[in-house]
Amino acid sequence: MQNPVHIVWFKRDLRIYDHAPLQAACLAGSVMPLYCWEPNQWAGEDYVAQHQAFIAECLVELKKELASIGLHLQISPVGIVETLQTIKSQIAIAGLYSHEETGNGASFAVDKAVSAWCKVQQINWQESAQNGVVRRLKNRNHWNKHWESRMCAPIIAKPQSALAAPFINLPSRTILQAKGSDKPKRQRGGRSEALRFFDSFLDGRAAKFRGGISSPLTAVTAGSRLSPYLAYGCLSMREVVQATRERRDWANQVPHLFPKNLNGGLIGFESRLHWHCHFMQKLESEPEMEFENLHHAHDGMRDETLAHAESQRRLAAWSKGETGWPLIDACMAMLRETGWINFRMRAMLMSTASYLYWLHWRETGLHLAREFLDYEPGIHWAQTQMQSGTTGINTLRIYSPIKQAQNQDPTGAFVRHWLPALKNVPDTWIFEPYLMPKNLQKQYGCELEKHYPAPLIDIAIAMREARAKISQARKQAGAFDETQAIIKKHASRKGMLGSARDANGQELVAKKRQKKSTLTKLKHSQQELF
Ligand SMILES: Cc1cc2nc3c(=O)[nH]c(=O)nc-3n(C[C@H](O)[C@H](O)[C@H](O)COP(=O)(O)OP(=O)(O)OC[C@H]3O[C@@H](n4cnc5c(N)ncnc54)[C@H](O)[C@@H]3O)c2cc1C
């Protein structure tokens, strides 16, 4: 008679360090590590080939790490419920162990199906917290304390050895191939790559973090570039936070060993780690925000179904990077090749689509989800809505792609690199090549509509109209009460790292209202808002 197995279901936690489910299973008995290529995920509209290839690379390394402690990673080409059923037909299952996941609608549906299956089979499914996101959180009042206590908890050591479960024959179907093609210059998957990025950041790159992460030219090296590794759990959030704090202490003690601004950079970096969980908490607490406006006063404002030909024309121009605004088009070109762009440019891309083109955020958000290697549904949909003005609690920030280009790419080096059509355009015209006289267009090999598109709309008019529409929506009856409810449920509280401003570098609308004493209706706890 074989021992019943303890299954560790790997999801977005592709490591064996600081892995509570693995530790729990190892202590309980014979262990079967399992990863499933969930068909629901690959049939959806957000995950594509680059994600699948990145995960495959992570799995190669995970497999080796597990083998080093005597375990064999079983990889199933089918969904978890069918896989569990297959396993159960061959061996008794003593328990299922995994991390909590704040995923998209498809992964939430899978989790619900697993929960129902385990109930029927009377199998205990033990889920452990993955980061600072809190399940069944009532409101945000004590969230910062939760985050801090999770980040300070001791790191769980890699198991030294484990009792391996017998090998089980899993269904032998082929994996559902994700749509699209892989990106040639994306970051590679796996923990050793993650550590390589992290070490170089702690050793020196972080010194350029402040002041370096806004421009797409410098952010490539000034940012940590940990996002895909955090998204797929090659590193745990806790180990990143603790290593960052240790490095800050060390740099304080022996400053001459480190670059001058390292400490300041690491403080800024840690605030982003906090935001990571802060944003994910929003989707955890309100999964509908993947599909619906967080603040319903904005419903019906934009052409959600792309019923109008003009919406389709704009969506095509924006997603192909053919807007005629060089910085937008260059960012799209970089994303196509690398799967990464910095925060400021992401915000500008979204803001341009949502305000200037007045497109609904869902289709454009899906496009970016496919383009971002680090697609993390919790961060992504919360940021997407924030940059579209539909959260109702953030001040409007409408980026001008021209002004951003002047500030973040003043010499035009970035756009010339990514847009060959603009290679010979001189500085005078590089921000607005459509203003170039015809003879110069010919001279510099950049003729409008032949080599480079003309903009579809006028920025100043579009900005004015967008502001008016959003402000009108927020004046609707009932909008204020809904804003208060959103603040209570989702807004950050005083004391959050980097909370002088929100993740957009802006103050919340709430603060302005507070100044005007219009928040008197709020309870005391809510007045802690920044
Ligand atoms: C519209 C939009 C969509 C986005 N979608 C994603 C996404 O799907 N996945 C994702 O990881 N980030 C997303 N971001 C946030 C941010 O742009 C990226 O995390 C960052 O650019 C990744 O680069 P980095 O690892 O060098 O970040 P660093 O600046 O080094 O930050 C370290 C880590 O903190 C987290 N982080 C950084 N900035 C933010 C932020 N503003 N909000 C929340 N967490 C943050 C990330 O995990 C990041 O890896 C989005 C931003 C916008 C405006």
XYZ file of C-alpha atoms and ligand atoms in Angstrom:
583
model
C 0.000 0.000 0.000
C 1.461 3.387 -1.041
C 1.453 6.385 1.294
C -1.127 9.027 0.397
C 0.495 12.018 -1.294
C 0.694 15.648 -0.301
C 0.408 17.674 -3.493
C 2.127 21.050 -3.756
C 0.334 22.961 -6.500
C 2.766 25.514 -7.956
C 1.068 28.555 -9.456
C 2.689 32.005 -9.497
C 5.304 30.908 -6.955
C 7.940 29.143 -9.052
C 10.664 28.724 -6.413
C 11.458 26.453 -3.483
C 12.803 29.168 -1.136
C 10.422 30.891 1.267
C 7.687 28.559 0.102
C 5.210 27.806 2.897
C 3.119 25.209 0.995
C 6.229 23.191 0.114
C 7.434 23.331 3.694
C 4.035 22.231 5.019
C 3.851 19.312 2.588
C 7.417 18.206 3.365
C 6.596 18.112 7.066
C 3.398 16.158 6.394
C 4.652 13.178 4.375
C 5.385 12.141 0.813
C 5.353 15.095 -1.556
C 4.279 15.560 -5.163
C 5.146 18.968 -6.627
C 2.750 19.755 -9.476
C 2.371 22.418 -12.151
C -0.606 22.496 -14.539
C -0.709 24.268 -17.891
C -4.224 25.479 -17.228
C -6.040 25.562 -20.630
C -8.451 28.254 -19.363
C -5.526 30.583 -18.933
C -4.074 30.037 -22.407
C -7.438 30.239 -24.123
C -8.078 33.670 -22.607
C -7.360 37.098 -24.046
C -4.578 38.248 -21.750
C -1.852 35.563 -21.568
C 0.200 34.933 -24.716
C 3.272 33.134 -26.026
C 5.859 35.248 -24.192
C 4.241 34.366 -20.849
C 4.167 30.685 -21.702
C 7.823 30.702 -22.779
C 8.870 32.585 -19.637
C 7.023 30.115 -17.389
C 8.586 27.175 -19.248
C 12.035 28.608 -18.451
C 11.066 29.026 -14.799
C 9.870 25.416 -14.687
C 13.181 24.081 -16.011
C 14.954 25.668 -13.079
C 12.268 24.773 -10.563
C 12.505 21.157 -11.666
C 16.259 21.149 -11.013
C 15.850 22.792 -7.617
C 13.223 20.263 -6.584
C 15.409 17.414 -7.823
C 18.195 18.718 -5.568
C 15.998 17.922 -2.548
C 14.849 14.612 -3.954
C 11.499 15.663 -5.437
C 10.172 15.232 -8.946
C 8.108 18.050 -10.467
C 5.129 16.661 -12.346
C 3.934 18.911 -15.147
C 0.419 18.390 -16.391
C -0.793 19.511 -19.825
C -4.371 19.748 -18.550
C -6.226 21.726 -15.900
C -5.792 21.162 -12.190
C -9.181 19.539 -11.526
C -8.729 16.942 -14.268
C -5.158 16.390 -13.083
C -6.224 15.859 -9.476
C -8.870 13.423 -10.654
C -6.232 11.480 -12.616
C -3.879 11.401 -9.635
C -6.650 10.279 -7.321
C -7.438 7.367 -9.621
C -3.870 6.102 -9.038
C -3.024 7.091 -5.473
C -4.753 8.542 -2.413
C -4.385 12.303 -1.936
C -3.736 13.336 1.662
C -3.794 17.081 1.061
C -3.384 19.911 -1.427
C -1.046 22.825 -0.659
C -0.688 26.087 -2.547
C -0.207 29.810 -2.232
C -3.196 32.134 -2.435
C -3.449 33.679 -5.864
C -4.890 37.057 -6.821
C -5.322 36.286 -10.479
C -7.655 37.084 -13.337
C -11.243 35.876 -13.690
C -10.118 32.598 -15.278
C -7.795 31.677 -12.414
C -10.448 32.683 -9.871
C -12.869 30.285 -11.608
C -10.256 27.518 -11.451
C -9.733 28.155 -7.736
C -13.468 27.910 -7.133
C -13.625 24.620 -9.071
C -10.702 23.223 -7.044
C -12.335 24.269 -3.807
C -15.590 22.537 -4.812
C -13.723 19.396 -5.910
C -11.743 19.208 -2.666
C -14.939 19.588 -0.658
C -16.629 16.706 -2.459
C -13.506 14.529 -2.181
C -12.984 15.569 1.451
C -9.431 16.645 0.721
C -7.999 19.508 2.710
C -6.703 22.384 0.557
C -4.295 24.472 2.590
C -3.573 27.904 1.111
C -0.774 30.150 2.407
C -0.410 33.896 1.951
C 1.885 34.719 -0.960
C 2.700 38.375 -0.254
C 1.065 41.334 1.498
C -2.381 40.727 0.008
C -4.953 39.875 2.674
C -7.897 37.568 1.946
C -11.362 38.664 3.057
C -10.111 42.080 4.139
C -12.942 44.245 5.507
C -11.348 47.654 4.941
C -7.927 49.238 4.551
C -7.531 50.620 8.073
C -4.944 48.124 9.328
C -3.593 46.922 6.011
C -0.173 48.539 6.432
C 0.363 46.641 9.679
C -0.558 43.358 7.995
C 1.929 44.070 5.219
C 4.699 44.940 7.638
C 4.196 41.873 9.813
C 4.205 39.576 6.770
C 7.356 41.167 5.394
C 9.144 40.881 8.752
C 8.280 37.208 9.315
C 11.276 34.852 9.065
C 12.140 33.549 5.598
C 11.266 29.879 5.215
C 14.421 27.937 4.437
C 14.643 25.652 1.430
C 13.748 22.109 2.591
C 16.918 20.064 3.031
C 15.322 16.871 1.829
C 11.867 15.465 1.301
C 10.064 12.201 0.879
C 9.151 11.881 -2.786
C 5.749 10.619 -3.871
C 5.738 7.886 -6.514
C 5.644 9.011 -10.148
C 2.093 9.240 -11.485
C 1.022 8.979 -15.114
C -0.662 12.239 -16.024
C -2.838 12.775 -19.118
C -0.613 12.814 -22.189
C -2.270 15.555 -24.213
C -0.324 18.418 -25.786
C -0.278 21.744 -23.965
C -2.674 24.339 -25.342
C -0.336 26.707 -27.182
C -0.700 30.349 -26.261
C -1.533 32.878 -28.959
C 1.026 35.121 -30.623
C 4.747 34.712 -30.881
C 7.494 35.018 -28.304
C 9.428 38.280 -27.957
C 13.079 38.133 -28.982
C 14.426 40.543 -26.367
C 12.315 39.741 -23.314
C 13.799 38.898 -19.911
C 14.478 35.190 -19.383
C 12.649 33.170 -16.755
C 14.027 31.442 -13.671
C 15.327 32.185 -10.217
C 18.970 32.540 -11.205
C 18.073 35.285 -13.698
C 15.950 36.931 -10.998
C 18.874 36.894 -8.574
C 21.198 38.259 -11.231
C 18.923 41.287 -11.720
C 18.410 41.719 -7.989
C 22.110 41.470 -7.073
C 23.174 44.013 -9.666
C 20.423 46.334 -8.457
C 21.454 46.067 -4.799
C 25.136 46.369 -5.669
C 24.816 49.643 -7.513
C 22.040 50.114 -10.064
C 19.657 51.247 -7.299
C 21.723 54.418 -6.883
C 20.147 55.672 -10.112
C 16.596 54.638 -9.142
C 15.495 58.094 -8.033
C 15.515 60.350 -11.021
C 16.311 57.448 -13.332
C 13.040 55.567 -13.567
C 10.943 58.158 -15.391
C 12.784 58.236 -18.692
C 12.544 55.144 -20.891
C 16.226 55.680 -21.714
C 17.525 55.362 -18.157
C 14.778 53.253 -16.537
C 16.014 50.135 -18.324
C 18.932 49.995 -15.894
C 17.769 52.324 -13.092
C 14.688 50.213 -12.335
C 15.132 46.872 -10.605
C 13.557 44.916 -13.515
C 12.222 42.434 -10.979
C 8.610 42.689 -12.158
C 8.333 39.395 -14.121
C 10.162 37.533 -11.342
C 7.783 38.887 -8.720
C 4.813 38.149 -10.988
C 5.794 34.478 -11.291
C 7.202 34.164 -7.788
C 10.799 33.308 -8.701
C 11.526 35.522 -5.710
C 9.217 35.984 -2.749
C 8.152 39.521 -1.890
C 9.367 38.962 1.661
C 12.878 37.958 0.634
C 13.115 41.001 -1.649
C 11.958 43.354 1.127
C 14.297 41.830 3.717
C 17.320 41.807 1.410
C 16.622 45.450 0.525
C 16.499 46.449 4.184
C 19.677 44.509 4.954
C 21.462 46.255 2.112
C 20.303 49.642 3.366
C 21.678 48.870 6.841
C 24.961 47.746 5.357
C 25.208 50.798 3.115
C 24.554 52.998 6.158
C 27.307 51.313 8.137
C 29.971 51.343 5.418
C 28.830 54.017 2.961
C 32.225 54.181 1.220
C 31.638 50.672 -0.166
C 28.528 51.709 -2.093
C 27.565 54.343 -4.661
C 26.418 57.650 -3.215
C 22.654 57.504 -3.712
C 22.145 53.799 -3.124
C 20.243 54.225 0.124
C 17.820 56.784 -1.303
C 17.219 54.559 -4.304
C 16.468 51.578 -2.098
C 13.971 53.612 -0.062
C 12.155 54.485 -3.294
C 12.327 50.871 -4.431
C 10.834 49.585 -1.189
C 7.874 51.918 -1.568
C 7.189 50.269 -4.953
C 7.222 46.842 -3.310
C 4.563 48.142 -0.971
C 2.525 49.464 -3.911
C 2.786 46.052 -5.569
C 0.662 44.502 -2.817
C -1.438 47.648 -2.332
C -2.629 47.470 -5.937
C -3.086 43.713 -5.924
C -5.239 44.059 -2.832
C -7.712 46.080 -4.907
C -8.389 43.206 -7.304
C -8.415 40.734 -4.417
C -11.104 42.787 -2.664
C -13.005 43.584 -5.863
C -12.452 40.996 -8.644
C -15.090 42.721 -10.809
C -12.662 45.549 -11.470
C -11.020 43.426 -14.161
C -14.176 43.958 -16.223
C -16.150 46.881 -14.774
C -15.456 50.480 -13.871
C -14.510 50.655 -10.214
C -16.645 53.792 -9.920
C -19.892 53.263 -11.783
C -20.519 56.953 -12.416
C -18.193 56.382 -15.390
C -20.319 53.613 -16.908
C -21.422 54.109 -20.500
C -19.021 57.004 -20.961
C -16.817 55.247 -23.502
C -17.514 52.928 -26.436
C -16.891 49.673 -24.553
C -17.944 47.341 -27.360
C -16.006 49.250 -30.025
C -19.265 49.655 -31.917
C -18.032 52.746 -33.755
C -15.585 52.488 -36.633
C -13.701 55.478 -35.211
C -13.041 53.585 -31.946
C -11.649 50.684 -33.942
C -9.490 53.015 -36.012
C -8.057 54.606 -32.877
C -7.499 51.260 -31.149
C -5.599 49.990 -34.195
C -3.443 53.139 -34.429
C -2.613 53.057 -30.711
C -1.899 49.340 -30.405
C 0.214 49.194 -33.563
C 2.138 52.289 -32.519
C 0.945 54.361 -35.448
C -0.442 57.389 -33.661
C 1.924 59.936 -35.199
C 3.126 60.878 -31.688
C 6.690 59.580 -31.681
C 7.030 58.739 -27.986
C 3.836 56.645 -27.983
C 4.862 54.813 -31.132
C 8.413 54.218 -29.877
C 7.103 52.786 -26.573
C 4.843 50.398 -28.483
C 7.788 49.362 -30.658
C 9.934 48.692 -27.596
C 7.146 46.680 -25.976
C 6.760 44.583 -29.101
C 10.415 43.545 -28.919
C 11.129 43.425 -25.191
C 7.849 43.025 -23.281
C 8.825 45.796 -20.863
C 8.561 49.564 -20.533
C 8.864 51.753 -17.451
C 6.010 52.964 -15.262
C 5.827 56.546 -16.562
C 5.560 55.376 -20.151
C 2.921 52.770 -19.232
C 0.897 55.494 -17.561
C 1.296 57.722 -20.619
C 0.257 54.931 -23.009
C -2.865 54.223 -21.005
C -3.710 57.868 -20.487
C -3.357 58.555 -24.209
C -5.705 55.705 -25.094
C -8.269 56.508 -22.410
C -8.336 60.315 -22.452
C -7.002 61.524 -25.781
C -8.476 58.711 -27.876
C -11.350 58.240 -25.422
C -11.142 54.446 -25.725
C -12.563 52.138 -23.065
C -9.761 50.743 -20.853
C -10.728 47.070 -21.202
C -9.526 46.423 -24.786
C -6.470 48.632 -24.407
C -5.724 47.021 -21.036
C -5.883 43.600 -22.675
C -3.467 44.727 -25.354
C -0.990 45.882 -22.708
C -1.500 42.682 -20.681
C -0.365 40.738 -23.739
C 2.558 43.092 -24.272
C 3.788 43.155 -20.648
C 5.868 40.126 -19.730
C 5.235 41.049 -16.091
C 1.430 41.049 -16.510
C 0.139 40.848 -12.961
C -3.668 41.125 -13.037
C -3.938 42.811 -9.624
C -1.518 45.600 -10.460
C -2.491 45.794 -14.075
C -6.234 46.329 -13.869
C -5.962 48.672 -10.913
C -3.376 50.800 -12.741
C -5.307 50.611 -15.990
C -8.392 52.035 -14.317
C -6.398 54.606 -12.386
C -4.840 55.958 -15.583
C -8.294 56.080 -17.189
C -10.003 58.105 -14.481
C -12.521 55.396 -13.579
C -11.505 54.774 -9.963
C -13.175 58.014 -8.900
C -10.602 58.572 -6.142
C -7.495 59.671 -8.010
C -6.933 63.154 -9.368
C -6.967 63.194 -13.162
C -3.588 63.097 -14.786
C -3.687 63.410 -18.531
C -0.240 63.067 -20.041
C 0.682 64.954 -23.174
C 2.816 62.638 -25.318
C 4.616 65.695 -26.687
C 5.486 67.138 -23.285
C 6.560 63.713 -22.018
C 8.854 63.369 -25.029
C 10.394 66.785 -24.349
C 10.966 65.892 -20.680
C 11.884 62.215 -20.841
C 13.593 61.951 -24.229
C 14.885 65.484 -24.798
C 17.429 64.536 -27.462
C 15.073 62.168 -29.286
C 17.541 59.298 -28.809
C 14.803 56.918 -27.666
C 12.387 57.582 -30.514
C 15.131 57.513 -33.136
C 16.273 54.145 -31.805
C 12.830 52.551 -31.982
C 11.387 54.336 -35.017
C 13.683 54.020 -38.049
C 11.421 56.405 -40.022
C 12.514 59.234 -37.707
C 16.204 58.408 -37.784
C 17.227 61.443 -39.816
C 14.646 63.903 -38.518
C 16.505 66.770 -36.801
C 15.875 67.869 -33.208
C 13.638 70.777 -34.242
C 10.972 68.412 -35.566
C 11.547 65.244 -33.572
C 8.705 65.820 -31.078
C 6.141 66.771 -33.729
C 7.325 65.519 -37.130
C 3.876 66.211 -38.587
C 4.623 69.945 -38.405
C 7.575 69.576 -40.759
C 7.193 71.370 -44.111
C 6.810 69.052 -47.100
C 10.245 69.821 -48.567
C 11.927 68.924 -45.256
C 9.896 65.730 -44.975
C 11.345 64.719 -48.326
C 14.839 65.836 -47.359
C 14.850 63.797 -44.121
C 13.179 60.740 -45.621
C 10.118 61.035 -43.405
C 7.115 61.880 -45.538
C 3.822 62.015 -43.691
C 1.513 59.070 -44.367
C 4.200 57.483 -46.527
C 6.897 56.839 -43.915
C 5.224 58.018 -40.725
C 1.548 58.634 -39.840
C -0.060 61.976 -39.059
C -1.882 62.252 -35.696
C -5.595 61.459 -35.768
C -6.633 64.153 -33.321
C -5.651 67.437 -31.691
C -4.199 66.913 -28.203
C -5.386 70.171 -26.618
C -8.994 69.701 -27.731
C -9.038 66.033 -26.684
C -7.652 66.893 -23.241
C -10.256 69.588 -22.683
C -13.097 67.307 -23.726
C -11.869 64.421 -21.566
C -11.647 66.613 -18.461
C -15.150 67.935 -19.056
C -16.633 64.447 -19.512
C -14.980 63.002 -16.402
C -15.917 65.976 -14.298
C -19.523 65.725 -15.548
C -19.657 62.019 -14.642
C -18.392 62.691 -11.135
C -21.116 65.261 -10.529
C -23.884 62.704 -11.022
C -26.284 61.972 -8.195
C -24.863 59.291 -5.908
C -21.312 59.655 -7.216
C -19.996 61.206 -4.003
C -21.320 58.372 -1.828
C -19.794 55.804 -4.145
C -16.460 57.631 -3.918
C -16.584 57.405 -0.124
C -17.267 53.668 -0.283
C -14.319 53.165 -2.658
C -12.030 55.160 -0.397
C -13.007 53.019 2.558
C -12.433 49.785 0.692
C -9.453 50.559 -1.508
C -7.568 53.752 -0.729
C -4.216 53.688 0.999
C -3.931 55.063 4.511
C -1.438 57.340 6.189
C 1.761 55.553 7.059
C 1.932 53.559 3.858
C 5.447 53.651 2.464
C 5.639 56.432 -0.080
C 2.192 57.555 0.969
C 2.857 61.264 0.659
C 1.698 60.611 -2.864
C -0.093 57.787 -4.561
C 1.418 55.421 -7.083
C 0.813 57.953 -9.786
C 2.817 60.549 -7.937
C -0.455 62.327 -7.194
C -2.394 63.147 -4.107
C -5.767 61.551 -3.798
C -8.866 63.560 -4.533
C -9.747 62.755 -0.944
C -6.953 64.923 0.377
C -8.164 67.939 -1.510
C -11.651 67.324 -0.269
C -10.330 66.900 3.240
C -8.765 70.342 3.029
C -12.113 71.782 2.112
C -13.609 69.973 5.132
C -16.122 68.202 2.963
C -15.137 64.890 4.477
C -16.922 65.624 7.699
C -19.338 62.823 6.930
C -16.505 60.336 7.126
C -15.776 58.364 10.224
C -12.557 59.069 12.106
C -10.688 56.075 10.665
C -11.275 57.258 7.133
C -9.722 60.626 7.868
C -6.369 58.894 8.011
C -6.324 58.977 4.245
C -3.591 60.800 2.429
C -1.196 50.885 -16.983
C -0.156 50.194 -16.125
C -0.128 48.820 -16.072
C 0.813 48.161 -15.272
N 0.806 46.800 -15.264
C 1.703 46.133 -14.500
C 1.718 44.709 -14.482
O 0.914 44.044 -15.147
N 2.654 44.087 -13.698
C 3.545 44.797 -12.942
O 4.379 44.196 -12.250
N 3.527 46.149 -12.928
C 2.650 46.839 -13.682
N 2.654 48.216 -13.674
C 3.493 48.927 -12.692
C 4.921 49.311 -13.120
O 4.908 50.016 -14.317
C 5.864 48.112 -13.222
O 5.776 47.333 -12.047
C 7.326 48.537 -13.351
O 7.476 49.364 -14.470
C 8.206 47.296 -13.479
O 9.547 47.637 -13.623
P 10.601 47.331 -12.448
O 10.493 45.914 -12.029
O 11.927 47.826 -12.890
O 10.014 48.242 -11.284
P 10.684 48.949 -10.020
O 10.436 50.397 -10.172
O 12.047 48.485 -9.791
O 9.735 48.471 -8.816
C 9.929 47.242 -8.113
C 8.664 46.432 -8.126
O 7.606 47.144 -7.482
C 6.376 46.911 -8.160
N 5.899 48.179 -8.725
C 6.639 49.159 -9.283
N 5.861 50.197 -9.641
C 4.615 49.860 -9.303
C 3.363 50.528 -9.413
N 3.257 51.741 -9.928
N 2.265 49.893 -8.973
C 2.351 48.657 -8.425
N 3.507 47.978 -8.291
C 4.625 48.573 -8.721
C 6.680 45.895 -9.256
O 6.459 44.605 -8.753
C 8.148 46.132 -9.518
O 8.805 45.023 -10.057
C 1.728 48.909 -14.481
C 1.695 50.302 -14.548
C 0.767 50.938 -15.361
C 0.746 52.438 -15.415
